[in-house]
PDB file of C-alpha atoms in Angstrom:
ATOM      1  CA  MET A   1      51.117  52.463  23.339  1.00 41.00           C
ATOM      2  CA  ASP A   2      52.203  49.999  20.650  1.00 47.00           C
ATOM      3  CA  SER A   3      53.358  51.389  17.323  1.00 48.00           C
ATOM      4  CA  PRO A   4      51.078  51.040  14.263  1.00 47.00           C
ATOM      5  CA  ILE A   5      53.502  48.530  12.719  1.00 45.00           C
ATOM      6  CA  SER A   6      53.164  46.228  15.716  1.00 55.00           C
ATOM      7  CA  GLU A   7      49.401  46.395  15.283  1.00 55.00           C
ATOM      8  CA  PHE A   8      49.832  45.323  11.656  1.00 50.00           C
ATOM      9  CA  ASP A   9      52.104  42.499  12.789  1.00 60.00           C
ATOM     10  CA  LYS A  10      49.463  41.196  15.184  1.00 62.00           C
ATOM     11  CA  VAL A  11      46.777  41.241  12.497  1.00 56.00           C
ATOM     12  CA  ARG A  12      49.110  39.734   9.896  1.00 53.00           C
ATOM     13  CA  LEU A  13      49.898  36.809  12.215  1.00 57.00           C
ATOM     14  CA  GLN A  14      46.193  36.137  12.601  1.00 55.00           C
ATOM     15  CA  LEU A  15      45.713  36.258   8.832  1.00 49.00           C
ATOM     16  CA  MET A  16      48.627  33.870   8.287  1.00 48.00           C
ATOM     17  CA  SER A  17      47.118  31.386  10.719  1.00 47.00           C
ATOM     18  CA  LEU A  18      43.809  31.604   8.856  1.00 47.00           C
ATOM     19  CA  GLU A  19      45.021  31.212   5.278  1.00 49.00           C
ATOM     20  CA  ARG A  20      45.313  27.725   3.825  1.00 50.00           C
ATOM     21  CA  PRO A  21      46.521  26.919   0.317  1.00 58.00           C
ATOM     22  CA  LYS A  22      43.785  25.506  -1.890  1.00 76.00           C
ATOM     23  CA  LYS A  23      43.997  23.537  -5.089  1.00 87.00           C
ATOM     24  CA  GLN A  24      43.001  25.545  -8.117  1.00 93.00           C
ATOM     25  CA  LYS A  25      39.901  24.400  -9.963  1.00 95.00           C
ATOM     26  CA  ILE A  26      40.142  23.323 -13.593  1.00 97.00           C
ATOM     27  CA  LEU A  27      37.447  22.031 -15.929  1.00 97.00           C
ATOM     28  CA  VAL A  28      38.044  19.244 -18.472  1.00 97.00           C
ATOM     29  CA  VAL A  29      35.534  18.748 -21.290  1.00 97.00           C
ATOM     30  CA  ASP A  30      35.443  15.809 -23.704  1.00 95.00           C
ATOM     31  CA  ASP A  31      32.599  13.747 -25.149  1.00 94.00           C
ATOM     32  CA  GLU A  32      34.722  10.568 -25.148  1.00 93.00           C
ATOM     33  CA  PRO A  33      34.550   8.897 -21.678  1.00 94.00           C
ATOM     34  CA  ASP A  34      38.033   7.391 -21.906  1.00 93.00           C
ATOM     35  CA  ASN A  35      39.634  10.732 -22.746  1.00 92.00           C
ATOM     36  CA  LEU A  36      37.646  12.482 -20.033  1.00 94.00           C
ATOM     37  CA  ASP A  37      38.769   9.937 -17.448  1.00 95.00           C
ATOM     38  CA  LEU A  38      42.381  10.203 -18.627  1.00 93.00           C
ATOM     39  CA  LEU A  39      42.317  13.990 -18.290  1.00 94.00           C
ATOM     40  CA  TYR A  40      40.850  13.683 -14.805  1.00 95.00           C
ATOM     41  CA  ARG A  41      43.523  11.224 -13.678  1.00 94.00           C
ATOM     42  CA  THR A  42      46.286  13.350 -15.222  1.00 93.00           C
ATOM     43  CA  PHE A  43      45.460  16.418 -13.145  1.00 94.00           C
ATOM     44  CA  ARG A  44      43.636  15.232 -10.007  1.00 93.00           C
ATOM     45  CA  ARG A  45      46.736  15.347  -7.766  1.00 92.00           C
ATOM     46  CA  ASP A  46      47.603  18.936  -8.580  1.00 92.00           C
ATOM     47  CA  PHE A  47      44.155  20.465  -9.163  1.00 95.00           C
ATOM     48  CA  ASN A  48      40.533  20.235  -8.129  1.00 95.00           C
ATOM     49  CA  VAL A  49      39.264  18.758 -11.412  1.00 96.00           C
ATOM     50  CA  LEU A  50      35.690  19.253 -12.648  1.00 97.00           C
ATOM     51  CA  LYS A  51      34.401  17.173 -15.577  1.00 96.00           C
ATOM     52  CA  ALA A  52      31.823  17.594 -18.340  1.00 96.00           C
ATOM     53  CA  ASP A  53      31.045  15.470 -21.401  1.00 94.00           C
ATOM     54  CA  SER A  54      29.704  18.296 -23.597  1.00 94.00           C
ATOM     55  CA  GLY A  55      29.824  22.041 -24.019  1.00 94.00           C
ATOM     56  CA  MET A  56      26.275  22.459 -22.687  1.00 95.00           C
ATOM     57  CA  ASN A  57      27.021  20.368 -19.598  1.00 96.00           C
ATOM     58  CA  ALA A  58      30.254  22.294 -19.091  1.00 96.00           C
ATOM     59  CA  LEU A  59      28.314  25.578 -19.044  1.00 96.00           C
ATOM     60  CA  GLN A  60      26.041  24.095 -16.380  1.00 95.00           C
ATOM     61  CA  VAL A  61      29.069  23.045 -14.322  1.00 96.00           C
ATOM     62  CA  LEU A  62      30.458  26.600 -14.491  1.00 95.00           C
ATOM     63  CA  ALA A  63      27.079  28.037 -13.525  1.00 94.00           C
ATOM     64  CA  ALA A  64      27.068  25.824 -10.421  1.00 94.00           C
ATOM     65  CA  GLU A  65      30.775  25.950  -9.484  1.00 93.00           C
ATOM     66  CA  GLY A  66      31.779  29.442 -10.587  1.00 92.00           C
ATOM     67  CA  GLU A  67      35.094  30.511 -12.057  1.00 93.00           C
ATOM     68  CA  VAL A  68      37.873  28.005 -12.725  1.00 96.00           C
ATOM     69  CA  ALA A  69      41.525  28.684 -13.424  1.00 95.00           C
ATOM     70  CA  VAL A  70      41.811  26.630 -16.614  1.00 97.00           C
ATOM     71  CA  ILE A  71      39.414  24.992 -19.059  1.00 97.00           C
ATOM     72  CA  ILE A  72      40.687  22.123 -21.229  1.00 96.00           C
ATOM     73  CA  SER A  73      38.209  21.297 -23.963  1.00 94.00           C
ATOM     74  CA  ASP A  74      38.098  18.921 -26.895  1.00 91.00           C
ATOM     75  CA  GLN A  75      37.383  20.720 -30.183  1.00 88.00           C
ATOM     76  CA  ARG A  76      35.300  18.099 -32.023  1.00 86.00           C
ATOM     77  CA  MET A  77      32.185  17.470 -29.928  1.00 89.00           C
ATOM     78  CA  PRO A  78      28.581  16.939 -31.050  1.00 88.00           C
ATOM     79  CA  GLU A  79      26.159  19.880 -30.821  1.00 86.00           C
ATOM     80  CA  MET A  80      28.847  22.432 -29.878  1.00 90.00           C
ATOM     81  CA  LYS A  81      32.486  22.749 -30.919  1.00 88.00           C
ATOM     82  CA  GLY A  82      35.091  23.415 -28.277  1.00 88.00           C
ATOM     83  CA  THR A  83      35.839  26.893 -29.623  1.00 86.00           C
ATOM     84  CA  GLU A  84      32.125  27.756 -29.595  1.00 89.00           C
ATOM     85  CA  PHE A  85      31.816  26.580 -25.991  1.00 93.00           C
ATOM     86  CA  LEU A  86      34.909  28.502 -24.898  1.00 91.00           C
ATOM     87  CA  SER A  87      33.661  31.702 -26.544  1.00 89.00           C
ATOM     88  CA  LYS A  88      30.548  31.511 -24.346  1.00 92.00           C
ATOM     89  CA  THR A  89      32.682  31.495 -21.194  1.00 94.00           C
ATOM     90  CA  VAL A  90      34.631  34.676 -21.985  1.00 91.00           C
ATOM     91  CA  PRO A  91      32.103  37.366 -20.878  1.00 91.00           C
ATOM     92  CA  GLN A  92      31.566  35.930 -17.379  1.00 92.00           C
ATOM     93  CA  PHE A  93      35.052  34.516 -16.776  1.00 93.00           C
ATOM     94  CA  PRO A  94      37.519  36.725 -18.665  1.00 91.00           C
ATOM     95  CA  ASN A  95      40.556  35.630 -16.633  1.00 91.00           C
ATOM     96  CA  THR A  96      40.027  31.895 -17.096  1.00 95.00           C
ATOM     97  CA  VAL A  97      42.716  30.387 -19.349  1.00 95.00           C
ATOM     98  CA  ARG A  98      41.377  28.181 -22.167  1.00 94.00           C
ATOM     99  CA  ILE A  99      43.107  25.249 -23.896  1.00 93.00           C
ATOM    100  CA  ILE A 100      41.813  23.310 -26.902  1.00 90.00           C
ATOM    101  CA  LEU A 101      42.576  19.658 -27.641  1.00 89.00           C
ATOM    102  CA  THR A 102      42.228  18.757 -31.300  1.00 84.00           C
ATOM    103  CA  GLY A 103      42.937  15.750 -33.450  1.00 73.00           C
ATOM    104  CA  PHE A 104      41.893  17.510 -36.635  1.00 62.00           C
ATOM    105  CA  THR A 105      43.234  20.366 -38.691  1.00 62.00           C
ATOM    106  CA  ASP A 106      40.552  22.874 -37.754  1.00 61.00           C
ATOM    107  CA  ILE A 107      42.975  25.686 -38.419  1.00 67.00           C
ATOM    108  CA  GLU A 108      40.392  28.305 -39.346  1.00 67.00           C
ATOM    109  CA  ASP A 109      38.346  27.834 -36.159  1.00 65.00           C
ATOM    110  CA  LEU A 110      41.474  27.725 -33.981  1.00 70.00           C
ATOM    111  CA  VAL A 111      43.096  30.806 -35.508  1.00 73.00           C
ATOM    112  CA  GLU A 112      39.871  32.780 -35.130  1.00 70.00           C
ATOM    113  CA  ALA A 113      39.514  31.702 -31.484  1.00 68.00           C
ATOM    114  CA  ILE A 114      43.150  32.470 -30.669  1.00 72.00           C
ATOM    115  CA  ASN A 115      42.987  35.882 -32.333  1.00 68.00           C
ATOM    116  CA  ALA A 116      39.828  36.680 -30.384  1.00 63.00           C
ATOM    117  CA  GLY A 117      41.632  35.893 -27.126  1.00 60.00           C
ATOM    118  CA  GLN A 118      39.407  32.922 -26.406  1.00 78.00           C
ATOM    119  CA  VAL A 119      42.106  30.232 -26.568  1.00 83.00           C
ATOM    120  CA  TYR A 120      45.471  30.356 -24.804  1.00 86.00           C
ATOM    121  CA  LYS A 121      46.942  27.315 -26.588  1.00 86.00           C
ATOM    122  CA  TYR A 122      45.917  24.300 -28.616  1.00 84.00           C
ATOM    123  CA  ILE A 123      47.307  20.777 -28.150  1.00 87.00           C
ATOM    124  CA  THR A 124      47.092  18.112 -30.843  1.00 83.00           C
ATOM    125  CA  LYS A 125      45.895  14.579 -30.147  1.00 82.00           C
ATOM    126  CA  PRO A 126      47.270  12.235 -29.044  1.00 84.00           C
ATOM    127  CA  TRP A 127      48.866  14.477 -26.452  1.00 85.00           C
ATOM    128  CA  ASP A 128      51.933  13.821 -24.363  1.00 88.00           C
ATOM    129  CA  PRO A 129      50.881  13.827 -20.670  1.00 87.00           C
ATOM    130  CA  GLY A 130      54.084  15.528 -19.542  1.00 90.00           C
ATOM    131  CA  GLU A 131      53.765  18.255 -22.139  1.00 90.00           C
ATOM    132  CA  LEU A 132      50.100  18.799 -21.372  1.00 92.00           C
ATOM    133  CA  LYS A 133      50.785  19.025 -17.632  1.00 93.00           C
ATOM    134  CA  ALA A 134      53.489  21.629 -18.268  1.00 94.00           C
ATOM    135  CA  VAL A 135      51.143  23.680 -20.466  1.00 93.00           C
ATOM    136  CA  VAL A 136      48.350  23.548 -17.892  1.00 95.00           C
ATOM    137  CA  GLN A 137      50.732  24.525 -15.079  1.00 94.00           C
ATOM    138  CA  ARG A 138      51.824  27.590 -17.063  1.00 94.00           C
ATOM    139  CA  ALA A 139      48.179  28.359 -17.803  1.00 94.00           C
ATOM    140  CA  ALA A 140      47.344  28.194 -14.083  1.00 94.00           C
ATOM    141  CA  GLU A 141      50.224  30.582 -13.328  1.00 93.00           C
ATOM    142  CA  THR A 142      48.939  32.920 -16.042  1.00 93.00           C
ATOM    143  CA  TYR A 143      45.490  32.836 -14.428  1.00 93.00           C
ATOM    144  CA  ASP A 144      47.003  33.740 -11.053  1.00 91.00           C
ATOM    145  CA  LEU A 145      48.872  36.660 -12.607  1.00 91.00           C
ATOM    146  CA  LEU A 146      45.761  37.948 -14.394  1.00 90.00           C
ATOM    147  CA  ASN A 147      43.744  37.739 -11.179  1.00 85.00           C
ATOM    148  CA  GLN A 148      46.490  39.481  -9.233  1.00 84.00           C
ATOM    149  CA  ARG A 149      46.617  42.366 -11.709  1.00 87.00           C
ATOM    150  CA  THR A 150      42.832  42.644 -11.809  1.00 82.00           C
ATOM    151  CA  GLU A 151      42.660  42.720  -8.022  1.00 75.00           C
ATOM    152  CA  GLU A 152      45.476  45.263  -7.766  1.00 78.00           C
ATOM    153  CA  LEU A 153      43.657  47.535 -10.206  1.00 81.00           C
ATOM    154  CA  ARG A 154      40.396  47.153  -8.307  1.00 73.00           C
ATOM    155  CA  ARG A 155      42.100  47.928  -5.018  1.00 70.00           C
ATOM    156  CA  ALA A 156      43.942  50.925  -6.450  1.00 76.00           C
ATOM    157  CA  ASN A 157      40.693  52.382  -7.786  1.00 76.00           C
ATOM    158  CA  ALA A 158      38.900  51.718  -4.498  1.00 69.00           C
ATOM    159  CA  GLN A 159      41.731  53.265  -2.500  1.00 69.00           C
ATOM    160  CA  MET A 160      41.779  56.379  -4.672  1.00 77.00           C
ATOM    161  CA  ALA A 161      38.026  56.733  -4.253  1.00 74.00           C
ATOM    162  CA  LEU A 162      38.354  56.322  -0.478  1.00 69.00           C
ATOM    163  CA  LEU A 163      41.109  58.907  -0.168  1.00 72.00           C
ATOM    164  CA  ALA A 164      39.175  61.328  -2.395  1.00 77.00           C
ATOM    165  CA  VAL A 165      36.156  61.102  -0.076  1.00 72.00           C
ATOM    166  CA  LEU A 166      38.305  61.579   3.029  1.00 67.00           C
ATOM    167  CA  VAL A 167      40.081  64.616   1.577  1.00 70.00           C
ATOM    168  CA  GLN A 168      36.749  66.103   0.511  1.00 71.00           C
ATOM    169  CA  VAL A 169      35.100  65.772   3.922  1.00 64.00           C
ATOM    170  CA  ALA A 170      38.193  67.269   5.543  1.00 60.00           C
ATOM    171  CA  GLN A 171      37.938  70.333   3.309  1.00 65.00           C
ATOM    172  CA  ASP A 172      34.201  70.886   2.953  1.00 64.00           C
ATOM    173  CA  ASN A 173      31.774  72.127   5.563  1.00 61.00           C
ATOM    174  CA  PHE A 174      29.500  69.085   5.777  1.00 64.00           C
ATOM    175  CA  SER A 175      27.289  68.336   8.751  1.00 74.00           C
ATOM    176  CA  LEU A 176      28.648  65.719  11.145  1.00 78.00           C
ATOM    177  CA  GLU A 177      26.012  63.173  10.130  1.00 82.00           C
ATOM    178  CA  GLU A 178      26.759  63.658   6.417  1.00 81.00           C
ATOM    179  CA  THR A 179      30.467  63.287   7.107  1.00 80.00           C
ATOM    180  CA  LEU A 180      30.046  60.069   9.096  1.00 87.00           C
ATOM    181  CA  ASN A 181      27.781  58.467   6.492  1.00 88.00           C
ATOM    182  CA  SER A 182      30.082  59.421   3.613  1.00 84.00           C
ATOM    183  CA  ILE A 183      33.138  58.010   5.365  1.00 86.00           C
ATOM    184  CA  ALA A 184      31.378  54.783   6.399  1.00 90.00           C
ATOM    185  CA  ARG A 185      30.240  54.237   2.806  1.00 88.00           C
ATOM    186  CA  ALA A 186      33.711  54.956   1.411  1.00 85.00           C
ATOM    187  CA  PHE A 187      35.335  52.419   3.743  1.00 87.00           C
ATOM    188  CA  GLY A 188      32.581  49.896   3.123  1.00 88.00           C
ATOM    189  CA  GLU A 189      32.895  50.032  -0.645  1.00 84.00           C
ATOM    190  CA  SER A 190      36.708  50.106  -0.618  1.00 81.00           C
ATOM    191  CA  PHE A 191      37.094  46.992   1.530  1.00 84.00           C
ATOM    192  CA  ALA A 192      34.032  45.022   0.367  1.00 85.00           C
ATOM    193  CA  VAL A 193      32.509  44.873   3.845  1.00 91.00           C
ATOM    194  CA  ASP A 194      29.045  43.655   4.741  1.00 93.00           C
ATOM    195  CA  GLY A 195      28.628  46.442   7.284  1.00 94.00           C
ATOM    196  CA  ALA A 196      30.467  49.573   8.404  1.00 95.00           C
ATOM    197  CA  ILE A 197      29.770  51.902  11.338  1.00 95.00           C
ATOM    198  CA  LEU A 198      31.566  55.130  12.232  1.00 94.00           C
ATOM    199  CA  GLN A 199      30.437  56.248  15.685  1.00 94.00           C
ATOM    200  CA  ILE A 200      31.450  59.208  17.810  1.00 93.00           C
ATOM    201  CA  VAL A 201      33.089  58.681  21.210  1.00 92.00           C
ATOM    202  CA  ASP A 202      32.769  61.172  24.054  1.00 90.00           C
ATOM    203  CA  GLY A 203      35.298  60.493  26.794  1.00 86.00           C
ATOM    204  CA  SER A 204      35.222  56.717  26.940  1.00 87.00           C
ATOM    205  CA  ASN A 205      31.612  56.282  25.856  1.00 92.00           C
ATOM    206  CA  LEU A 206      29.935  55.799  22.504  1.00 94.00           C
ATOM    207  CA  VAL A 207      27.274  58.408  21.763  1.00 92.00           C
ATOM    208  CA  ALA A 208      24.293  58.149  19.432  1.00 91.00           C
ATOM    209  CA  THR A 209      25.887  60.173  16.614  1.00 90.00           C
ATOM    210  CA  GLN A 210      26.997  57.775  13.906  1.00 92.00           C
ATOM    211  CA  GLY A 211      27.184  56.982  10.206  1.00 91.00           C
ATOM    212  CA  ASN A 212      26.739  53.553   8.694  1.00 93.00           C
ATOM    213  CA  TYR A 213      26.867  51.551   5.512  1.00 93.00           C
ATOM    214  CA  SER A 214      25.565  48.114   4.593  1.00 92.00           C
ATOM    215  CA  CYS A 215      25.639  46.232   1.328  1.00 84.00           C
ATOM    216  CA  ALA A 216      22.256  44.803   2.364  1.00 80.00           C
ATOM    217  CA  GLY A 217      20.652  48.184   3.109  1.00 75.00           C
ATOM    218  CA  SER A 218      20.857  48.358   6.914  1.00 80.00           C
ATOM    219  CA  VAL A 219      23.275  47.439   9.674  1.00 86.00           C
ATOM    220  CA  GLU A 220      22.537  46.719  13.336  1.00 90.00           C
ATOM    221  CA  ASN A 221      24.672  48.690  15.782  1.00 94.00           C
ATOM    222  CA  TRP A 222      25.793  46.613  18.783  1.00 94.00           C
ATOM    223  CA  LEU A 223      29.164  48.304  19.353  1.00 95.00           C
ATOM    224  CA  ALA A 224      28.232  49.417  22.878  1.00 93.00           C
ATOM    225  CA  GLN A 225      28.131  45.732  23.887  1.00 93.00           C
ATOM    226  CA  ASP A 226      31.117  44.641  21.833  1.00 95.00           C
ATOM    227  CA  PRO A 227      34.404  43.661  23.576  1.00 94.00           C
ATOM    228  CA  LEU A 228      36.549  44.725  20.612  1.00 94.00           C
ATOM    229  CA  ALA A 229      35.001  48.200  20.538  1.00 94.00           C
ATOM    230  CA  THR A 230      35.464  48.562  24.302  1.00 94.00           C
ATOM    231  CA  GLU A 231      39.134  47.558  24.013  1.00 93.00           C
ATOM    232  CA  ALA A 232      39.746  49.882  21.064  1.00 93.00           C
ATOM    233  CA  ILE A 233      38.340  52.856  22.987  1.00 94.00           C
ATOM    234  CA  ALA A 234      40.271  51.994  26.159  1.00 93.00           C
ATOM    235  CA  THR A 235      43.638  51.438  24.450  1.00 91.00           C
ATOM    236  CA  GLY A 236      43.416  53.576  21.312  1.00 90.00           C
ATOM    237  CA  GLN A 237      44.633  50.550  19.336  1.00 88.00           C
ATOM    238  CA  MET A 238      43.173  48.653  16.406  1.00 88.00           C
ATOM    239  CA  GLN A 239      41.311  45.487  17.420  1.00 90.00           C
ATOM    240  CA  VAL A 240      40.505  42.569  15.143  1.00 88.00           C
ATOM    241  CA  SER A 241      39.037  39.100  15.029  1.00 89.00           C
ATOM    242  CA  VAL A 242      39.635  37.548  11.609  1.00 85.00           C
ATOM    243  CA  ASN A 243      37.591  34.408  12.334  1.00 87.00           C
ATOM    244  CA  VAL A 244      35.002  34.988  15.058  1.00 90.00           C
ATOM    245  CA  PRO A 245      33.656  31.384  15.237  1.00 89.00           C
ATOM    246  CA  GLN A 246      37.190  30.228  16.154  1.00 86.00           C
ATOM    247  CA  ASP A 247      37.862  33.117  18.577  1.00 88.00           C
ATOM    248  CA  ASP A 248      37.546  32.007  22.210  1.00 88.00           C
ATOM    249  CA  LYS A 249      37.379  35.624  23.424  1.00 87.00           C
ATOM    250  CA  LEU A 250      34.157  36.186  21.470  1.00 89.00           C
ATOM    251  CA  ALA A 251      32.584  32.770  21.983  1.00 81.00           C
ATOM    252  CA  GLY A 252      29.884  34.060  24.322  1.00 83.00           C
ATOM    253  CA  VAL A 253      29.055  37.281  22.454  1.00 90.00           C
ATOM    254  CA  ALA A 254      25.597  36.681  21.039  1.00 91.00           C
ATOM    255  CA  HIS A 255      25.448  39.496  18.486  1.00 93.00           C
ATOM    256  CA  TYR A 256      28.072  37.853  16.283  1.00 93.00           C
ATOM    257  CA  SER A 257      26.095  34.646  15.825  1.00 89.00           C
ATOM    258  CA  ASN A 258      22.809  36.585  15.626  1.00 91.00           C
ATOM    259  CA  THR A 259      24.017  38.790  12.771  1.00 91.00           C
ATOM    260  CA  GLY A 260      26.286  36.287  11.008  1.00 91.00           C
ATOM    261  CA  VAL A 261      29.376  38.492  11.337  1.00 93.00           C
ATOM    262  CA  GLU A 262      32.497  36.289  11.145  1.00 92.00           C
ATOM    263  CA  ALA A 263      35.219  38.953  11.011  1.00 91.00           C
ATOM    264  CA  HIS A 264      35.398  42.317  12.746  1.00 93.00           C
ATOM    265  CA  LEU A 265      37.961  45.095  12.573  1.00 93.00           C
ATOM    266  CA  ILE A 266      37.693  48.080  14.926  1.00 93.00           C
ATOM    267  CA  ILE A 267      39.806  51.153  14.188  1.00 92.00           C
ATOM    268  CA  PRO A 268      39.941  53.931  16.810  1.00 93.00           C
ATOM    269  CA  ILE A 269      39.892  57.428  15.332  1.00 91.00           C
ATOM    270  CA  THR A 270      42.350  59.428  17.433  1.00 90.00           C
ATOM    271  CA  SER A 271      43.659  62.982  17.518  1.00 86.00           C
ATOM    272  CA  ALA A 272      46.215  64.318  19.995  1.00 83.00           C
ATOM    273  CA  GLY A 273      45.938  61.086  21.973  1.00 84.00           C
ATOM    274  CA  LYS A 274      42.167  61.392  22.279  1.00 89.00           C
ATOM    275  CA  VAL A 275      39.733  58.865  20.806  1.00 91.00           C
ATOM    276  CA  LEU A 276      37.181  60.816  18.753  1.00 91.00           C
ATOM    277  CA  GLY A 277      35.324  57.805  17.391  1.00 92.00           C
ATOM    278  CA  VAL A 278      35.552  54.202  16.274  1.00 95.00           C
ATOM    279  CA  LEU A 279      35.218  52.698  12.834  1.00 95.00           C
ATOM    280  CA  SER A 280      33.748  49.190  12.700  1.00 95.00           C
ATOM    281  CA  LEU A 281      34.251  47.067   9.570  1.00 94.00           C
ATOM    282  CA  GLN A 282      32.294  43.807   9.513  1.00 94.00           C
ATOM    283  CA  TRP A 283      32.369  40.812   7.172  1.00 93.00           C
ATOM    284  CA  LYS A 284      30.110  37.763   7.100  1.00 92.00           C
ATOM    285  CA  LYS A 285      33.074  35.560   6.228  1.00 88.00           C
ATOM    286  CA  PRO A 286      36.612  35.189   7.609  1.00 83.00           C
ATOM    287  CA  CYS A 287      38.779  38.219   6.855  1.00 76.00           C
ATOM    288  CA  THR A 288      41.542  38.241   4.215  1.00 71.00           C
ATOM    289  CA  LEU A 289      42.941  41.772   4.472  1.00 73.00           C
ATOM    290  CA  ARG A 290      46.510  42.214   3.262  1.00 72.00           C
ATOM    291  CA  GLU A 291      49.247  44.251   4.949  1.00 71.00           C
ATOM    292  CA  ASP A 292      49.007  47.064   2.377  1.00 72.00           C
ATOM    293  CA  GLU A 293      45.274  47.314   3.074  1.00 76.00           C
ATOM    294  CA  LEU A 294      45.914  47.560   6.817  1.00 76.00           C
ATOM    295  CA  LYS A 295      48.391  50.360   6.183  1.00 76.00           C
ATOM    296  CA  LEU A 296      45.826  52.142   4.015  1.00 77.00           C
ATOM    297  CA  ILE A 297      43.253  51.774   6.801  1.00 81.00           C
ATOM    298  CA  HIS A 298      45.698  53.282   9.297  1.00 79.00           C
ATOM    299  CA  LEU A 299      46.474  56.214   6.974  1.00 78.00           C
ATOM    300  CA  SER A 300      42.789  56.708   6.257  1.00 80.00           C
ATOM    301  CA  ALA A 301      41.972  56.706   9.973  1.00 83.00           C
ATOM    302  CA  GLN A 302      44.351  59.642  10.383  1.00 81.00           C
ATOM    303  CA  LEU A 303      42.529  61.496   7.597  1.00 77.00           C
ATOM    304  CA  VAL A 304      39.202  60.669   9.255  1.00 81.00           C
ATOM    305  CA  ALA A 305      40.492  62.215  12.480  1.00 83.00           C
ATOM    306  CA  ILE A 306      41.373  65.387  10.561  1.00 77.00           C
ATOM    307  CA  GLY A 307      37.954  65.390   8.947  1.00 71.00           C
ATOM    308  CA  LEU A 308      36.104  64.944  12.242  1.00 75.00           C
ATOM    309  CA  SER A 309      38.196  67.617  13.921  1.00 74.00           C
ATOM    310  CA  SER A 310      37.448  69.992  11.037  1.00 66.00           C
ATOM    311  CA  VAL A 311      33.707  69.353  11.200  1.00 59.00           C
ATOM    312  CA  ARG A 312      33.656  69.849  14.971  1.00 57.00           C
ATOM    313  CA  TYR A 313      35.641  73.088  14.626  1.00 46.00           C
ATOM    314  CA  HIS A 314      33.169  74.445  12.091  1.00 47.00           C
ATOM    315  CA  GLN A 315      30.236  73.452  14.311  1.00 49.00           C
ATOM    316  CA  ILE A 316      31.768  75.163  17.363  1.00 40.00           C
ATOM    317  CA  ALA A 317      32.644  78.265  15.340  1.00 38.00           C
ATOM    318  CA  HIS A 318      29.130  78.400  13.860  1.00 44.00           C
ATOM    319  CA  ALA A 319      27.534  78.009  17.309  1.00 42.00           C
ATOM    320  CA  ALA A 320      29.695  80.831  18.656  1.00 38.00           C
TER     321      ALA A 320
END
C-alpha cells in the first residue's frame, strides 16, 4: 500500500495542473474621462481593470463584480467625495487596499480617512505613472498578505473546531448515527464543501448506516455507484478528482453531471488494515485543497477511525 505522503503527492500534482495564475482585479474611479482612460491604460497589462466615473457607479460595479484587490479613486468628484465612497466599501471588503488621487489640499478629509484605516495612501495630481504603478503593486501585495492571513486564521479556527468534534466523539458514548452526522458536519464546515457523507463499510460493501451534511440542506447518496468510492474501499487509499468535467475516468458517470458535483475526495476510514467506512467530500466547483489541508484530512481520518471503533465497542459491550 502506498504511503500517505505519496497520496498527498498524487493529489498535489492534480491541484498544480488545475491552478492557473489570474490577474488581480483593481477598480479605478474618476469623473474625468481622460484621467479614467489614462488609469485604465496604465494598469491594463498587469491587472484586470474595472472602471467607474463616479462613487455611486463604482459601488454598483463592486456589487456586480465582487471584491477587488485595489481601489484607486479621485478625491474631488461630484455628488460623492472619494473618501466618502471608499468608506462605504470598508464593511463588505475590509481587505481591499484603497488609494486616493487628489489635486487639492484636502488634508482634513485625507487624515481622517487614513486614521480610520480607509485609505492606504494618497497620491497628488499630476501623478508620475512609474511611481503610481509602484504604489499599486505594493498595495496589491499588501492585499494578498491580508487575504493570506485572513484565510490562515479561518482555516486554523475551522481545523480546531474539527479536531474538537473528533476528540469529543471518540470520548463520549454517542449513538453511531449521531457520531456519523457530527463528523460529516464537522468536515463539511471545515473544508467548505457542498456535501459530505460518512458511510459505514462492512467487508467490501457500503451499508445503509451513514451521516451526512449539506450546505443546501440535503445531499444525495450515490456512493454505491461511484468509481472513486469503489476504489477507495478496495485499496484503502484516498481517491480524488479535482476537476470532474475534465476527468476521462468519470466522463460516463451520470450522477456527477446530475448533481453538479465538480470535485470529489473520498477518504477511507481504516483501522488495523480494515476499512470501517468512507468519507465523501463533494464540491460544486473544481477543488483547491492545499497540502496542509490534505494532511489534516489524513490525521482527522485516523481520529474518525478511533471514534468509530469506540462507538462500535460501546455498542457491542452494551448489547452483551
